[in-house]
Coordinates of C-alpha atoms and ligand atoms in Angstrom, one line a residue:
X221 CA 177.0 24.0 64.2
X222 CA 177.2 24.2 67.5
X223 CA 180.6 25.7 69.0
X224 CA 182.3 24.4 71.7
X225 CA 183.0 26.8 74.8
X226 CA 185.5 24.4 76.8
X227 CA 187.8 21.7 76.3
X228 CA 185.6 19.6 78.2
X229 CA 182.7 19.5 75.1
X230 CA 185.8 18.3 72.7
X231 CA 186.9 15.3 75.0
X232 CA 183.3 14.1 75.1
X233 CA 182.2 14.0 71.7
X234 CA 186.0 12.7 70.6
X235 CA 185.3 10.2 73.3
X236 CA 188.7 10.8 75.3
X237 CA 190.1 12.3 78.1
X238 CA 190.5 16.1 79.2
X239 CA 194.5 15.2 79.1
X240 CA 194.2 13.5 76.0
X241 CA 192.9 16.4 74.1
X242 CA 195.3 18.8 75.9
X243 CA 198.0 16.5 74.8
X244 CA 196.8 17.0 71.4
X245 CA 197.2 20.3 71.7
X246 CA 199.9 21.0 73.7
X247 CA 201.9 17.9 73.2
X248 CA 201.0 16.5 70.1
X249 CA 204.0 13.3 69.4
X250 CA 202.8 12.1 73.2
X251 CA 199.1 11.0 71.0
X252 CA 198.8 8.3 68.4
X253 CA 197.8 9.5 65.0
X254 CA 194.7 7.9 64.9
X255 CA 193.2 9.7 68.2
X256 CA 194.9 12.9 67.4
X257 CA 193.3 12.8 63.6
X258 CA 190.0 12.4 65.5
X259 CA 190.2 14.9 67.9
X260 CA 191.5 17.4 65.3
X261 CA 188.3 16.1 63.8
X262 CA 186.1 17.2 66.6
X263 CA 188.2 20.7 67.1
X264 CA 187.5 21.4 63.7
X265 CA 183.7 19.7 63.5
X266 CA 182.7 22.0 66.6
X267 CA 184.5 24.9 66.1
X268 CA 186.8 24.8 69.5
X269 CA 188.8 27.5 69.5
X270 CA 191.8 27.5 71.9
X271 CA 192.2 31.0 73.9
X272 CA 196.0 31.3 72.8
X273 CA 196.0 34.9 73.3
X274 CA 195.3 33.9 77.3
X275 CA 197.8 31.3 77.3
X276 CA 200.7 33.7 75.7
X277 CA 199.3 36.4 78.3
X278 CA 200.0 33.7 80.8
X279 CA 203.1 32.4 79.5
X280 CA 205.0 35.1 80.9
X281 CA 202.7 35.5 84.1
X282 CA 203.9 36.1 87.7
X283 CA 203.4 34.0 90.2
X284 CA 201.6 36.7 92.8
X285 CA 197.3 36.3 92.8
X286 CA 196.2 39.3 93.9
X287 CA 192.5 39.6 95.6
X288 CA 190.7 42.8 96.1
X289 CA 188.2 42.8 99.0
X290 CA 185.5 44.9 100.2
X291 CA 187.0 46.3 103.5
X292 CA 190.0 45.3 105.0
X293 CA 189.0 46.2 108.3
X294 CA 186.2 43.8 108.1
X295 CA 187.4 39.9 110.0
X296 CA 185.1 38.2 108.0
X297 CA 187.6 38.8 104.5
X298 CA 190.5 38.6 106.9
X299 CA 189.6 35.4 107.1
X300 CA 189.0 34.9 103.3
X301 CA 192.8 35.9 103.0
X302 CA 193.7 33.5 105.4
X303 CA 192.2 30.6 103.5
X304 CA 193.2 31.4 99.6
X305 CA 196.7 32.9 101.0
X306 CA 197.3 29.2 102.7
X307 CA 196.6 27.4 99.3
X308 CA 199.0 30.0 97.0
X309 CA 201.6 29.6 98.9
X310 CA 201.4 26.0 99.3
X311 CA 201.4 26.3 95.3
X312 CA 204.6 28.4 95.5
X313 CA 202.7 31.9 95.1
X314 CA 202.4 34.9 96.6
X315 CA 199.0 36.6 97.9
X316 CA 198.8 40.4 97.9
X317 CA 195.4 42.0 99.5
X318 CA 193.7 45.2 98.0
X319 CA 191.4 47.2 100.0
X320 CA 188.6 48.4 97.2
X321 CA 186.9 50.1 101.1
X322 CA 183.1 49.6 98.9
X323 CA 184.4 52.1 96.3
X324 CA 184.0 51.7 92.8
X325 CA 186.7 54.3 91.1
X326 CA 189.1 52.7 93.9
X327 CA 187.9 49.1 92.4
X328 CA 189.0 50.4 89.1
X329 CA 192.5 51.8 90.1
X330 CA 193.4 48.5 91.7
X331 CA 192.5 46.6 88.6
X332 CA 194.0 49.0 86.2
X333 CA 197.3 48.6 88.3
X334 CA 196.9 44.4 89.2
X335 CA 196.5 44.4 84.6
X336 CA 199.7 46.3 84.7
X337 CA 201.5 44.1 87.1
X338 CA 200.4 41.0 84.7
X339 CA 199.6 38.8 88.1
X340 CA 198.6 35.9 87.6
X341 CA 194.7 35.9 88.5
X342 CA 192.6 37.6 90.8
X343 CA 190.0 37.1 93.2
X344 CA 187.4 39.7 94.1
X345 CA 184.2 41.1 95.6
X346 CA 183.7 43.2 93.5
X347 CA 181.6 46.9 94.5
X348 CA 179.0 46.9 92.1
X349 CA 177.0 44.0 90.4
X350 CA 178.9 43.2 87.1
X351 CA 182.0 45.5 86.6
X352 CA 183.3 46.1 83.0
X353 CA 186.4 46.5 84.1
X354 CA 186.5 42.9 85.8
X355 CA 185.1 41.2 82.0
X356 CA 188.4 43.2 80.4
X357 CA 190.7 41.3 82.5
X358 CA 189.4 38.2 81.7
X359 CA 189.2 38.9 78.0
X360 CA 193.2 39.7 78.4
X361 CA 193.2 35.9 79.6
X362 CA 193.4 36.8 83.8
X363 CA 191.4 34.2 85.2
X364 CA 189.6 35.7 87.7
X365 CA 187.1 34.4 90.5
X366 CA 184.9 36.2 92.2
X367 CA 184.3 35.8 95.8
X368 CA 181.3 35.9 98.5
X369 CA 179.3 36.7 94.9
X370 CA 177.2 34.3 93.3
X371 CA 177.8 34.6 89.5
X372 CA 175.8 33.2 86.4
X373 CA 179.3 34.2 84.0
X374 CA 180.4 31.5 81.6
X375 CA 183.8 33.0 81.7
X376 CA 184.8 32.8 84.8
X377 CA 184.5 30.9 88.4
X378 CA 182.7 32.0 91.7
X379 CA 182.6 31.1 95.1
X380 CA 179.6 32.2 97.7
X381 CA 177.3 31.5 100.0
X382 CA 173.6 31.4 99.8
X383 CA 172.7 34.6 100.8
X384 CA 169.1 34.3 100.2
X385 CA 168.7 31.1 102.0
X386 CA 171.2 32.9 104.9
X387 CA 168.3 35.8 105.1
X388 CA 165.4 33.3 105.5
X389 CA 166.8 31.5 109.1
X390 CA 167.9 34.7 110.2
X391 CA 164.6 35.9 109.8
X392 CA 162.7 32.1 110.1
X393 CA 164.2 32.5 114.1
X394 CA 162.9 36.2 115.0
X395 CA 159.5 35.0 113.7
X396 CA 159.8 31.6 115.8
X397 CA 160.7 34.0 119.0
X398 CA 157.7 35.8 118.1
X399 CA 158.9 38.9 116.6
X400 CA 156.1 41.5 114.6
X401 CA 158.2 44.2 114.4
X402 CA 161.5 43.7 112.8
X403 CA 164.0 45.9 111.1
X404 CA 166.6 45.4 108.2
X405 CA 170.0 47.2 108.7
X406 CA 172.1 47.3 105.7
X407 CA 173.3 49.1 102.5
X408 CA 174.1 49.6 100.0
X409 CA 171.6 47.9 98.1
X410 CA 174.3 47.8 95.3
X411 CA 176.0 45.2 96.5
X412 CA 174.6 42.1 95.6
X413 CA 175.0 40.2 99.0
X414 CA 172.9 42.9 100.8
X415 CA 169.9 42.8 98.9
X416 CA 169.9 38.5 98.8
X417 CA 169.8 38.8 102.6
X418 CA 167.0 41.3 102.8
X419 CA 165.0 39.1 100.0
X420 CA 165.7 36.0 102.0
X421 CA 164.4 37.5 104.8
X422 CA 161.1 39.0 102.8
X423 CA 160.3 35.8 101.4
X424 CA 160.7 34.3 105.0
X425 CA 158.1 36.3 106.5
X426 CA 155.8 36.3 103.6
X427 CA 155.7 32.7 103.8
X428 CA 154.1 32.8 107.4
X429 CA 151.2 33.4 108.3
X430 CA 150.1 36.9 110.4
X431 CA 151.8 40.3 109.5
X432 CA 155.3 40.7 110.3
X433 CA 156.7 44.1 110.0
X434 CA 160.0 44.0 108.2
X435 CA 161.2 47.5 107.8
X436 CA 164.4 48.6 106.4
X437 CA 167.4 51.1 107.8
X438 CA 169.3 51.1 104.8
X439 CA 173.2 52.1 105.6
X440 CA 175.7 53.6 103.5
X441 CA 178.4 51.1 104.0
X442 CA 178.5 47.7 106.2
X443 CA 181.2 49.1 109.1
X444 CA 180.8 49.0 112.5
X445 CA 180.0 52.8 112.4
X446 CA 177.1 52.4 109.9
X447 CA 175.8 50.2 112.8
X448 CA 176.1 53.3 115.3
X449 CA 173.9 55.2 113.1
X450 CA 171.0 52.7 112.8
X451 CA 170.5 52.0 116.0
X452 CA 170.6 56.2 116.9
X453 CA 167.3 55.9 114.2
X454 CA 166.1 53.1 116.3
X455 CA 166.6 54.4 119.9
X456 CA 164.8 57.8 118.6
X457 CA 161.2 55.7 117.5
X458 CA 158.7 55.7 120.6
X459 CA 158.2 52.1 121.8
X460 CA 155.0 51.2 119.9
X461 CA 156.6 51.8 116.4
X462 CA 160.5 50.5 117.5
X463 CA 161.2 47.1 115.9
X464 CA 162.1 44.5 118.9
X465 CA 164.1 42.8 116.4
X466 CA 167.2 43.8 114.2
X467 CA 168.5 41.5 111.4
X468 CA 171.9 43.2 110.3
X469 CA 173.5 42.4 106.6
X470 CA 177.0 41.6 108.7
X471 CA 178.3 41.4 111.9
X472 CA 180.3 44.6 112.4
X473 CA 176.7 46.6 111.5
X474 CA 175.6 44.1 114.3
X475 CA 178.0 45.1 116.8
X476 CA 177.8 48.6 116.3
X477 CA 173.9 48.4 116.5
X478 CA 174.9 46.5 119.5
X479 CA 177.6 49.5 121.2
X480 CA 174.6 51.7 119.9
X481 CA 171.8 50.7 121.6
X482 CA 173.6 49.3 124.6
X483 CA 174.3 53.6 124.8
X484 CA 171.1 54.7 123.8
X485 CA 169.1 53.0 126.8
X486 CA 168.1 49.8 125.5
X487 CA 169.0 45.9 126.7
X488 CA 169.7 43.4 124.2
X489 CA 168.3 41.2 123.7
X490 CA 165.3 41.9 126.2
X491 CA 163.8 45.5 124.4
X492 CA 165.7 44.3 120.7
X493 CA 166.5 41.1 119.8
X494 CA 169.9 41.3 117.6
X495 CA 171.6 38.6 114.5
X496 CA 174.3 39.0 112.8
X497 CA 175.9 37.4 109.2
X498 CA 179.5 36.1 109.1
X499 CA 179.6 34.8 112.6
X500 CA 183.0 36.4 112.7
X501 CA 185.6 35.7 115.7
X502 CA 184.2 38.5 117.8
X503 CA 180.2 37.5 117.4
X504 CA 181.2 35.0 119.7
X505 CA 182.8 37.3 122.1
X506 CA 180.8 40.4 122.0
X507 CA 179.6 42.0 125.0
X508 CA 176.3 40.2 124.2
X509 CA 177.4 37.0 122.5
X510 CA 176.2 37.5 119.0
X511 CA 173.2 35.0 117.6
X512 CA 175.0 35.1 113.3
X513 CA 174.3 33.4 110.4
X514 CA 177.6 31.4 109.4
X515 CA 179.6 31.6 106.3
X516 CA 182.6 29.6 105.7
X517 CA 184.9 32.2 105.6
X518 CA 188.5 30.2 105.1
X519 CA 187.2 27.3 103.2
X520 CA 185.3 30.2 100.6
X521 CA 189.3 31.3 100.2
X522 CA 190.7 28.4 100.1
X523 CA 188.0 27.0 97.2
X524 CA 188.2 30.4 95.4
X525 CA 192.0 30.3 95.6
X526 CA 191.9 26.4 94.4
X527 CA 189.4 27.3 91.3
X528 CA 192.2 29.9 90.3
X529 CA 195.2 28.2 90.5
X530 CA 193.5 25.1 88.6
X531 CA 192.4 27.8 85.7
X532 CA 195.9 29.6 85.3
X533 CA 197.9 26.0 85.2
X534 CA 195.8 25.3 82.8
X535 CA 193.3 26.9 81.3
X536 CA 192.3 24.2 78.3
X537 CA 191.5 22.0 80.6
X538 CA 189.6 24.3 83.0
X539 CA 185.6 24.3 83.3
X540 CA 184.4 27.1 85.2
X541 CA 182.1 25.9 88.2
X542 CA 180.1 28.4 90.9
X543 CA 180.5 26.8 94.3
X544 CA 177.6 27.8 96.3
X545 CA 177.7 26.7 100.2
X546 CA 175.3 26.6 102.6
X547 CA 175.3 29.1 105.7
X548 CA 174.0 28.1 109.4
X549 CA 172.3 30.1 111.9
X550 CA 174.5 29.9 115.3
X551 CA 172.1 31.4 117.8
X552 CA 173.7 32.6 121.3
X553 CA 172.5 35.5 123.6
X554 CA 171.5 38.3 121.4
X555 CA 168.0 36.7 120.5
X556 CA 167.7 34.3 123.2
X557 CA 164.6 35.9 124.8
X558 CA 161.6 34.0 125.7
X559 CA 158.6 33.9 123.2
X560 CA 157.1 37.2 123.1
X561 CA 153.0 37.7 122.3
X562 CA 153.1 39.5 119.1
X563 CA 153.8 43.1 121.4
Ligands
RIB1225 O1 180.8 41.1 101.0 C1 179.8 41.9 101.4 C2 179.5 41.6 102.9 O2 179.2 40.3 102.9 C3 180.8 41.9 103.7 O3 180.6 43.0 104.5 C4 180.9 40.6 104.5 O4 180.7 40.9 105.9 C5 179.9 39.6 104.0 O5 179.0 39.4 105.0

């Protein structure tokens, strides 16, 4: 017998509306007998079980989301709270911001305190690929959404880009300039978003023809400083084994690979070509206007934020959904160089 995992499956086979069968449960005397006999029928037939533990857990639920990013120094989730802070407060909420700074056990203490504070959902990058302690809260009925992270979860929605296509026309333009040599700078490979970019941009040059060096600098974090480090690594490498390329996993590694290299001797983009991912306020305005690859950083936290609130007002007649957008490669002056001959 199969079981039903959402309201949605009930209203189909009963033949009725999402409302209707929420009315049957909620509001019972606002259905005729006939339709609520025969969606009782269908409740019982598929074995739809409604989450009332969640809804009690809810009943009493403040009206603060809470959303735990990555690295509150980075623009490109200042931007993320921007968007999902302009639709809670439109809804009468409150949006409060925790700084996780890529660190799991400070991931954790967040979470244990956001459980305590019973708000009423949360959106997250979270650190590490799947976090147990993210499944708990949505077993205790907090919906939660996860942000700038694909996610195959039944249980609960997500909102991201597509990182993978993101690392192929970063990587489909240094090839088109030319490029043979081209380097990776990003880390940790936990997070998920890092290692979609690099396999974009894998699959991208192993599609064309002729060898294309893609070599990774992997970093310990995605900050400006991390950035500063790499391109020290890449200043050191005589001139025949230096990439003339650099593909970075963000734009603040991009702009401190920029300060770096800038310091260390070398022109961008005429000895290293330089992208970027975000395309964050100050790609535009760096000292050499950044080429990035786009994400749609207010409308991701305005969707992610939407998805949440739609869950929590009523989770029976919730389905979760993944929203996936598409990036785009804005090119500017970092990589604007004229086609090189395979050097
Ligand atoms: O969320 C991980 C990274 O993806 C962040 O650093 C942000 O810049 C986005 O590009």
């Amino acid at each position: 017998m199969a079981e039903a995992n959402n309201i949605k499956e009930v209203a189909r086979r009963a033949g009725v509306s999402l409302g209707t069968v929420s009315n049957v449960l909620n509001r019972p005397e606002t259905v005729t007998p006939a339709i609520r006999q025969r969606v009782l029928d269908v409740i019982k037939e598929v074995g739809y079980v409604r989450n009332d533990s969640a809804r009690h857990l809810r009943a009493g639920r403040s009206r603060t989301v809470a959303i735990v990013v990555l690295d509150v120094a980075n623009p490109f989730f200042t931007d993320i709270v921007r968007g999902a802070e302009q639709v809670v407060e439109r809804a009468g909420g409150m949006l409060v911001v925790c700084n996780s700074g890529e660190d799991l056990a400070r991931e954790q203490r967040h979470l244990d305190a956001l459980e305590e504070q019973r708000v009423r959902g949360l959106l997250i990058t979270p650190v590490g690929r799947s976090s147990k302690r993210v499944e708990r809260l949505v077993k205790r009925g907090i919906p939660v959404v996860l942000v700038d992270r694909g996610s195959g979860e039944a249980n609960r929605c997500s909102v991201a880009v597509d990182d993978v296509m993101g690392g192929r026309l970063a990587a489909d333009h240094l090839a088109k300039a030319g490029h043979r040599r081209i380097a990776f700078v990003g880390g940790p490979f936990t997070i998920t978003q890092v290692t979609d970019r690099h396999a974009g941009a894998t699959q991208a040059l192993a599609d064309r023809d002729g060898d294309i060096d893609l070599q990774v600098i992997e970093t310990r974090s995605l900050s400006a400083n991390a950035g500063r480090g790499a391109a020290e690594s890449i200043c050191a490498l005589p001139t025949a084994k230096r990439p003339t390329a650099v593909f970075c996993a963000n734009d603040l590694l991009a702009l401190g690979v920029l300060q770096g290299l800038t310091t260390g001797g070398l022109r961008v983009p005429q000895d290293v070509a330089l992208i970027g991912y975000d395309d964050i306020d100050y790609a535009a305005s760096a000292a050499v206007p950044l080429t990035s690859v786009r994400q749609p950083r207010e409308q991701l936290g305005r969707t992610a934020a939407q998805l949440l609130l739609e869950e929590a007002d009523d989770a029976d007649r919730h389905g979760h959904r993944h929203v996936v957008f598409e990036p785009q490669l804005i090119v500017r002056q970092s990589t604007s160089t004229v086609r090189r001959k395979g050097r």
